[in-house]
């Protein structure tokens, strides 16, 4: 892929644009260069603990104005999947946190969650990150899945970067449910292609001039390859030079950070 012909850039958040609540250095210039180049963009995140509005406010706090329509989370794409499969207002049980519960409730589903069995049948158990996971929550979800509810995982990321190091991710919860049920979930987020396709449809993007920018080989980069678009990795998150050298999954381009990528984008078109 060539930076000079790039027209659309799909962006990961954690480890690419920020770590926790700290912007990666060069974030504002990076978005300035995108604007100057006329490059369309959307945020694609597997983080299911936050809502779209949370991300709009987060970006605004960094000085970046973004419409809600530019934000695609594993929660929003999961809501689309469940609605397409089971219809508006279907009953679902959630293992997850406020962002996932709020997103599914706002999408019109009849949502239950917690340590009590739902009062009636549910069509799906939707699982995401839960920092307050308990034996009882796992037991309820296990019995629902073994009873015939579809097991839907927002994503399976094993960890995510924070300023003080890697922390356990959604895969912690999904792995527990897989272990106790023996059921493989339907996975919605990266590296599955649904989130890429949703963003590209919204932006009217041509795959030949679109790339994904991320910090994970097994989600961001692999998903880009499955979606038939370019891939760019930065080394400010999960990926290290050593992991990159040892992996069969290889991005088209690698930069130290968005600051270096901004310089390259500007140079590619003389911005």
mmCIF file of C-alpha atoms in Angstrom:
data_model
loop_
_atom_site.group_PDB
_atom_site.id
_atom_site.type_symbol
_atom_site.label_atom_id
_atom_site.label_comp_id
_atom_site.label_asym_id
_atom_site.label_seq_id
_atom_site.Cartn_x
_atom_site.Cartn_y
_atom_site.Cartn_z
ATOM 1 C CA UNK A 1 0.000 0.000 0.000
ATOM 2 C CA UNK A 2 1.084 3.596 -0.619
ATOM 3 C CA UNK A 3 0.558 6.453 1.812
ATOM 4 C CA UNK A 4 0.306 8.890 -1.094
ATOM 5 C CA UNK A 5 -2.946 7.268 -2.292
ATOM 6 C CA UNK A 6 -4.487 6.625 1.142
ATOM 7 C CA UNK A 7 -8.022 8.031 1.378
ATOM 8 C CA UNK A 8 -9.502 6.294 4.440
ATOM 9 C CA UNK A 9 -7.877 5.306 7.721
ATOM 10 C CA UNK A 10 -9.545 3.102 10.318
ATOM 11 C CA UNK A 11 -8.068 3.732 13.752
ATOM 12 C CA UNK A 12 -7.676 1.671 16.894
ATOM 13 C CA UNK A 13 -7.714 3.643 20.162
ATOM 14 C CA UNK A 14 -5.880 2.075 23.104
ATOM 15 C CA UNK A 15 -2.168 1.880 22.393
ATOM 16 C CA UNK A 16 -2.491 3.888 19.166
ATOM 17 C CA UNK A 17 -4.117 7.227 20.023
ATOM 18 C CA UNK A 18 -3.952 6.974 23.818
ATOM 19 C CA UNK A 19 -2.955 4.852 26.787
ATOM 20 C CA UNK A 20 -5.680 4.893 29.430
ATOM 21 C CA UNK A 21 -6.388 8.634 29.824
ATOM 22 C CA UNK A 22 -3.116 9.878 28.334
ATOM 23 C CA UNK A 23 -2.881 10.940 24.699
ATOM 24 C CA UNK A 24 -0.033 9.439 22.688
ATOM 25 C CA UNK A 25 2.368 12.283 21.821
ATOM 26 C CA UNK A 26 1.605 13.759 18.418
ATOM 27 C CA UNK A 27 -2.129 12.967 18.493
ATOM 28 C CA UNK A 28 -3.320 16.451 17.535
ATOM 29 C CA UNK A 29 -0.864 16.888 14.689
ATOM 30 C CA UNK A 30 -1.819 13.431 13.436
ATOM 31 C CA UNK A 31 -5.483 14.467 13.135
ATOM 32 C CA UNK A 32 -4.454 17.798 11.616
ATOM 33 C CA UNK A 33 -2.556 15.946 8.889
ATOM 34 C CA UNK A 34 -5.546 13.685 8.230
ATOM 35 C CA UNK A 35 -7.703 16.787 7.778
ATOM 36 C CA UNK A 36 -5.153 18.485 5.545
ATOM 37 C CA UNK A 37 -4.852 15.375 3.395
ATOM 38 C CA UNK A 38 -8.633 14.907 3.271
ATOM 39 C CA UNK A 39 -8.305 11.407 4.680
ATOM 40 C CA UNK A 40 -11.563 10.080 6.098
ATOM 41 C CA UNK A 41 -11.348 8.201 9.385
ATOM 42 C CA UNK A 42 -13.308 6.169 11.889
ATOM 43 C CA UNK A 43 -12.453 4.752 15.301
ATOM 44 C CA UNK A 44 -12.751 0.962 15.599
ATOM 45 C CA UNK A 45 -12.339 -0.369 19.107
ATOM 46 C CA UNK A 46 -12.837 -3.749 20.742
ATOM 47 C CA UNK A 47 -13.280 -2.020 24.098
ATOM 48 C CA UNK A 48 -16.829 -2.885 25.138
ATOM 49 C CA UNK A 49 -16.774 -1.157 28.532
ATOM 50 C CA UNK A 50 -17.446 2.307 27.085
ATOM 51 C CA UNK A 51 -20.268 3.770 25.015
ATOM 52 C CA UNK A 52 -19.984 5.722 21.777
ATOM 53 C CA UNK A 53 -20.641 8.937 23.721
ATOM 54 C CA UNK A 54 -17.766 8.060 26.053
ATOM 55 C CA UNK A 55 -15.423 7.985 23.076
ATOM 56 C CA UNK A 56 -16.767 11.219 21.638
ATOM 57 C CA UNK A 57 -16.035 12.896 24.985
ATOM 58 C CA UNK A 58 -12.648 11.206 25.289
ATOM 59 C CA UNK A 59 -11.533 12.483 21.903
ATOM 60 C CA UNK A 60 -12.909 15.937 22.696
ATOM 61 C CA UNK A 61 -10.819 15.933 25.854
ATOM 62 C CA UNK A 62 -7.773 15.442 23.631
ATOM 63 C CA UNK A 63 -8.865 18.320 21.395
ATOM 64 C CA UNK A 64 -10.343 16.169 18.618
ATOM 65 C CA UNK A 65 -13.959 16.767 17.583
ATOM 66 C CA UNK A 66 -15.675 13.622 16.332
ATOM 67 C CA UNK A 67 -19.246 12.788 15.380
ATOM 68 C CA UNK A 68 -20.751 9.731 17.061
ATOM 69 C CA UNK A 69 -21.191 8.186 13.600
ATOM 70 C CA UNK A 70 -17.394 7.844 13.344
ATOM 71 C CA UNK A 71 -17.200 5.535 16.375
ATOM 72 C CA UNK A 72 -17.583 1.775 15.944
ATOM 73 C CA UNK A 73 -17.216 -0.384 19.049
ATOM 74 C CA UNK A 74 -17.475 -4.134 19.473
ATOM 75 C CA UNK A 75 -20.638 -3.397 21.487
ATOM 76 C CA UNK A 76 -22.375 -1.433 18.704
ATOM 77 C CA UNK A 77 -21.519 -4.029 16.068
ATOM 78 C CA UNK A 78 -22.650 -6.806 18.420
ATOM 79 C CA UNK A 79 -25.978 -4.997 18.811
ATOM 80 C CA UNK A 80 -26.301 -4.883 15.010
ATOM 81 C CA UNK A 81 -25.572 -8.607 14.770
ATOM 82 C CA UNK A 82 -28.093 -9.626 17.435
ATOM 83 C CA UNK A 83 -30.794 -7.413 15.923
ATOM 84 C CA UNK A 84 -30.242 -8.798 12.431
ATOM 85 C CA UNK A 85 -30.362 -12.348 13.766
ATOM 86 C CA UNK A 86 -33.151 -12.135 16.349
ATOM 87 C CA UNK A 87 -35.017 -8.902 15.681
ATOM 88 C CA UNK A 88 -35.558 -5.662 17.545
ATOM 89 C CA UNK A 89 -36.342 -6.013 21.234
ATOM 90 C CA UNK A 90 -35.119 -9.601 21.591
ATOM 91 C CA UNK A 91 -34.325 -10.802 25.152
ATOM 92 C CA UNK A 92 -30.594 -11.095 25.838
ATOM 93 C CA UNK A 93 -28.517 -11.759 28.936
ATOM 94 C CA UNK A 94 -25.295 -9.788 29.345
ATOM 95 C CA UNK A 95 -22.082 -10.661 31.106
ATOM 96 C CA UNK A 96 -20.323 -7.322 31.029
ATOM 97 C CA UNK A 97 -20.028 -3.799 32.284
ATOM 98 C CA UNK A 98 -22.007 -0.593 31.945
ATOM 99 C CA UNK A 99 -20.895 0.292 28.428
ATOM 100 C CA UNK A 100 -22.115 -2.994 26.951
ATOM 101 C CA UNK A 101 -25.311 -3.070 29.012
ATOM 102 C CA UNK A 102 -26.135 0.545 28.099
ATOM 103 C CA UNK A 103 -25.417 -0.006 24.402
ATOM 104 C CA UNK A 104 -27.666 -3.067 24.159
ATOM 105 C CA UNK A 105 -30.410 -1.470 26.241
ATOM 106 C CA UNK A 106 -30.251 1.674 24.099
ATOM 107 C CA UNK A 107 -30.565 -0.503 20.989
ATOM 108 C CA UNK A 108 -33.923 -1.726 22.279
ATOM 109 C CA UNK A 109 -33.103 -5.196 23.580
ATOM 110 C CA UNK A 110 -34.681 -6.607 26.739
ATOM 111 C CA UNK A 111 -31.522 -6.924 28.793
ATOM 112 C CA UNK A 112 -30.865 -8.928 31.937
ATOM 113 C CA UNK A 113 -27.552 -9.226 33.756
ATOM 114 C CA UNK A 114 -26.083 -10.135 37.105
ATOM 115 C CA UNK A 115 -26.210 -13.166 39.378
ATOM 116 C CA UNK A 116 -29.900 -14.128 39.006
ATOM 117 C CA UNK A 117 -31.431 -16.263 36.268
ATOM 118 C CA UNK A 118 -33.609 -14.211 33.893
ATOM 119 C CA UNK A 119 -37.361 -14.579 34.435
ATOM 120 C CA UNK A 120 -37.806 -15.980 30.926
ATOM 121 C CA UNK A 121 -35.835 -17.443 28.021
ATOM 122 C CA UNK A 122 -33.160 -15.411 26.225
ATOM 123 C CA UNK A 123 -31.969 -15.761 22.643
ATOM 124 C CA UNK A 124 -28.343 -14.956 23.381
ATOM 125 C CA UNK A 125 -25.775 -14.517 26.110
ATOM 126 C CA UNK A 126 -23.646 -11.536 25.125
ATOM 127 C CA UNK A 127 -20.310 -11.485 26.929
ATOM 128 C CA UNK A 128 -17.734 -8.746 27.183
ATOM 129 C CA UNK A 129 -15.283 -7.440 29.745
ATOM 130 C CA UNK A 130 -16.423 -7.687 33.390
ATOM 131 C CA UNK A 131 -14.037 -6.502 36.092
ATOM 132 C CA UNK A 132 -16.539 -7.706 38.705
ATOM 133 C CA UNK A 133 -16.950 -11.215 37.302
ATOM 134 C CA UNK A 134 -18.135 -13.798 39.850
ATOM 135 C CA UNK A 135 -18.822 -17.513 40.099
ATOM 136 C CA UNK A 136 -22.566 -16.794 40.140
ATOM 137 C CA UNK A 137 -22.430 -14.669 36.964
ATOM 138 C CA UNK A 138 -20.529 -17.429 35.182
ATOM 139 C CA UNK A 139 -23.000 -20.045 36.458
ATOM 140 C CA UNK A 140 -26.038 -18.139 35.168
ATOM 141 C CA UNK A 141 -24.454 -17.553 31.754
ATOM 142 C CA UNK A 142 -23.263 -21.166 31.558
ATOM 143 C CA UNK A 143 -26.738 -22.551 32.202
ATOM 144 C CA UNK A 144 -28.307 -20.221 29.646
ATOM 145 C CA UNK A 145 -25.774 -21.181 26.973
ATOM 146 C CA UNK A 146 -26.123 -24.904 27.708
ATOM 147 C CA UNK A 147 -29.888 -24.366 27.555
ATOM 148 C CA UNK A 148 -29.671 -23.177 23.968
ATOM 149 C CA UNK A 149 -28.930 -19.427 24.052
ATOM 150 C CA UNK A 150 -26.355 -18.343 21.489
ATOM 151 C CA UNK A 151 -22.985 -17.477 23.025
ATOM 152 C CA UNK A 152 -21.918 -14.130 21.530
ATOM 153 C CA UNK A 153 -18.569 -12.552 22.404
ATOM 154 C CA UNK A 154 -17.930 -8.902 21.707
ATOM 155 C CA UNK A 155 -14.241 -9.767 21.270
ATOM 156 C CA UNK A 156 -11.551 -12.039 22.678
ATOM 157 C CA UNK A 157 -8.600 -9.695 23.347
ATOM 158 C CA UNK A 158 -6.430 -11.300 26.006
ATOM 159 C CA UNK A 159 -4.995 -8.045 27.302
ATOM 160 C CA UNK A 160 -4.763 -4.320 26.687
ATOM 161 C CA UNK A 161 -2.076 -1.687 27.315
ATOM 162 C CA UNK A 162 -2.162 0.696 30.274
ATOM 163 C CA UNK A 163 0.436 3.218 31.462
ATOM 164 C CA UNK A 164 1.704 0.731 34.074
ATOM 165 C CA UNK A 165 1.740 -2.321 31.772
ATOM 166 C CA UNK A 166 -0.599 -4.867 30.218
ATOM 167 C CA UNK A 167 -3.888 -5.721 31.960
ATOM 168 C CA UNK A 168 -6.259 -8.693 31.433
ATOM 169 C CA UNK A 169 -8.840 -8.112 28.714
ATOM 170 C CA UNK A 170 -12.185 -9.489 27.598
ATOM 171 C CA UNK A 171 -10.606 -12.842 26.773
ATOM 172 C CA UNK A 172 -10.474 -13.489 30.527
ATOM 173 C CA UNK A 173 -14.292 -13.651 30.633
ATOM 174 C CA UNK A 174 -14.766 -15.386 27.277
ATOM 175 C CA UNK A 175 -12.205 -18.034 28.170
ATOM 176 C CA UNK A 176 -13.988 -18.822 31.417
ATOM 177 C CA UNK A 177 -17.330 -19.258 29.650
ATOM 178 C CA UNK A 178 -15.765 -21.417 26.948
ATOM 179 C CA UNK A 179 -14.147 -23.611 29.597
ATOM 180 C CA UNK A 180 -17.353 -24.259 31.542
ATOM 181 C CA UNK A 181 -19.643 -24.719 28.519
ATOM 182 C CA UNK A 182 -17.406 -26.263 25.884
ATOM 183 C CA UNK A 183 -19.102 -23.891 23.404
ATOM 184 C CA UNK A 184 -17.222 -21.709 20.930
ATOM 185 C CA UNK A 185 -18.706 -18.202 20.817
ATOM 186 C CA UNK A 186 -19.735 -16.160 17.838
ATOM 187 C CA UNK A 187 -17.056 -13.449 17.950
ATOM 188 C CA UNK A 188 -18.013 -10.013 16.609
ATOM 189 C CA UNK A 189 -15.110 -7.581 17.113
ATOM 190 C CA UNK A 190 -11.692 -7.473 15.493
ATOM 191 C CA UNK A 191 -10.253 -9.571 13.845
ATOM 192 C CA UNK A 192 -13.685 -10.485 12.462
ATOM 193 C CA UNK A 193 -14.590 -8.341 9.466
ATOM 194 C CA UNK A 194 -18.020 -7.027 10.528
ATOM 195 C CA UNK A 195 -16.645 -3.944 12.315
ATOM 196 C CA UNK A 196 -14.383 -3.078 9.348
ATOM 197 C CA UNK A 197 -17.234 -3.467 6.880
ATOM 198 C CA UNK A 198 -19.599 -1.338 8.979
ATOM 199 C CA UNK A 199 -17.084 1.511 9.132
ATOM 200 C CA UNK A 200 -16.248 1.343 5.433
ATOM 201 C CA UNK A 201 -19.927 1.350 4.466
ATOM 202 C CA UNK A 202 -20.470 4.468 6.562
ATOM 203 C CA UNK A 203 -17.455 6.243 5.049
ATOM 204 C CA UNK A 204 -18.105 5.046 1.495
ATOM 205 C CA UNK A 205 -14.554 3.729 1.526
ATOM 206 C CA UNK A 206 -12.800 1.954 -1.326
ATOM 207 C CA UNK A 207 -10.845 -1.028 0.083
ATOM 208 C CA UNK A 208 -7.965 -0.315 -2.315
ATOM 209 C CA UNK A 209 -7.346 3.091 -0.662
ATOM 210 C CA UNK A 210 -8.230 2.113 2.917
ATOM 211 C CA UNK A 211 -5.981 0.958 5.754
ATOM 212 C CA UNK A 212 -6.310 -0.061 9.390
ATOM 213 C CA UNK A 213 -3.964 1.509 11.938
ATOM 214 C CA UNK A 214 -3.443 -0.589 15.039
ATOM 215 C CA UNK A 215 -1.152 -1.915 17.726
ATOM 216 C CA UNK A 216 -2.179 -5.590 17.747
ATOM 217 C CA UNK A 217 -1.196 -8.151 15.144
ATOM 218 C CA UNK A 218 -3.872 -10.678 16.119
ATOM 219 C CA UNK A 219 -6.783 -8.224 15.953
ATOM 220 C CA UNK A 220 -6.111 -4.954 14.088
ATOM 221 C CA UNK A 221 -3.686 -6.277 11.471
ATOM 222 C CA UNK A 222 -5.177 -9.738 10.968
ATOM 223 C CA UNK A 223 -8.650 -8.217 10.669
ATOM 224 C CA UNK A 224 -7.434 -5.736 8.059
ATOM 225 C CA UNK A 225 -6.001 -8.569 6.001
ATOM 226 C CA UNK A 226 -9.273 -10.501 6.242
ATOM 227 C CA UNK A 227 -11.183 -7.379 5.191
ATOM 228 C CA UNK A 228 -8.932 -6.886 2.163
ATOM 229 C CA UNK A 229 -7.499 -3.512 3.179
ATOM 230 C CA UNK A 230 -4.050 -2.173 3.988
ATOM 231 C CA UNK A 231 -2.544 -2.410 7.455
ATOM 232 C CA UNK A 232 -0.279 -0.119 9.456
ATOM 233 C CA UNK A 233 1.183 -0.977 12.861
ATOM 234 C CA UNK A 234 2.525 1.344 15.539
ATOM 235 C CA UNK A 235 4.755 0.276 18.422
ATOM 236 C CA UNK A 236 3.175 2.334 21.206
ATOM 237 C CA UNK A 237 0.822 -0.417 22.385
ATOM 238 C CA UNK A 238 0.999 -4.200 22.435
ATOM 239 C CA UNK A 239 3.275 -4.989 19.469
ATOM 240 C CA UNK A 240 7.034 -5.097 20.077
ATOM 241 C CA UNK A 241 9.799 -5.368 17.495
ATOM 242 C CA UNK A 242 10.537 -8.879 18.792
ATOM 243 C CA UNK A 243 6.911 -10.007 18.394
ATOM 244 C CA UNK A 244 6.764 -8.475 14.945
ATOM 245 C CA UNK A 245 9.879 -10.352 13.833
ATOM 246 C CA UNK A 246 8.499 -13.659 15.119
ATOM 247 C CA UNK A 247 4.943 -13.373 13.785
ATOM 248 C CA UNK A 248 3.461 -14.749 10.575
ATOM 249 C CA UNK A 249 1.038 -11.798 10.625
ATOM 250 C CA UNK A 250 2.840 -8.892 9.021
ATOM 251 C CA UNK A 251 1.504 -5.336 8.498
ATOM 252 C CA UNK A 252 2.173 -3.478 5.289
ATOM 253 C CA UNK A 253 3.884 -0.636 7.160
ATOM 254 C CA UNK A 254 5.307 -0.140 10.659
ATOM 255 C CA UNK A 255 5.914 3.158 12.483
ATOM 256 C CA UNK A 256 7.161 3.905 15.957
ATOM 257 C CA UNK A 257 4.084 6.033 16.694
ATOM 258 C CA UNK A 258 1.359 8.224 15.209
ATOM 259 C CA UNK A 259 3.835 11.115 15.352
ATOM 260 C CA UNK A 260 6.133 9.319 12.912
ATOM 261 C CA UNK A 261 3.179 8.267 10.774
ATOM 262 C CA UNK A 262 1.938 11.879 10.649
ATOM 263 C CA UNK A 263 5.341 12.959 9.301
ATOM 264 C CA UNK A 264 5.225 10.230 6.667
ATOM 265 C CA UNK A 265 1.671 11.119 5.615
ATOM 266 C CA UNK A 266 2.602 14.779 5.328
ATOM 267 C CA UNK A 267 5.724 14.007 3.301
ATOM 268 C CA UNK A 268 3.853 11.628 1.005
ATOM 269 C CA UNK A 269 1.689 14.482 -0.334
ATOM 270 C CA UNK A 270 3.800 17.506 0.561
ATOM 271 C CA UNK A 271 1.473 18.682 3.339
#
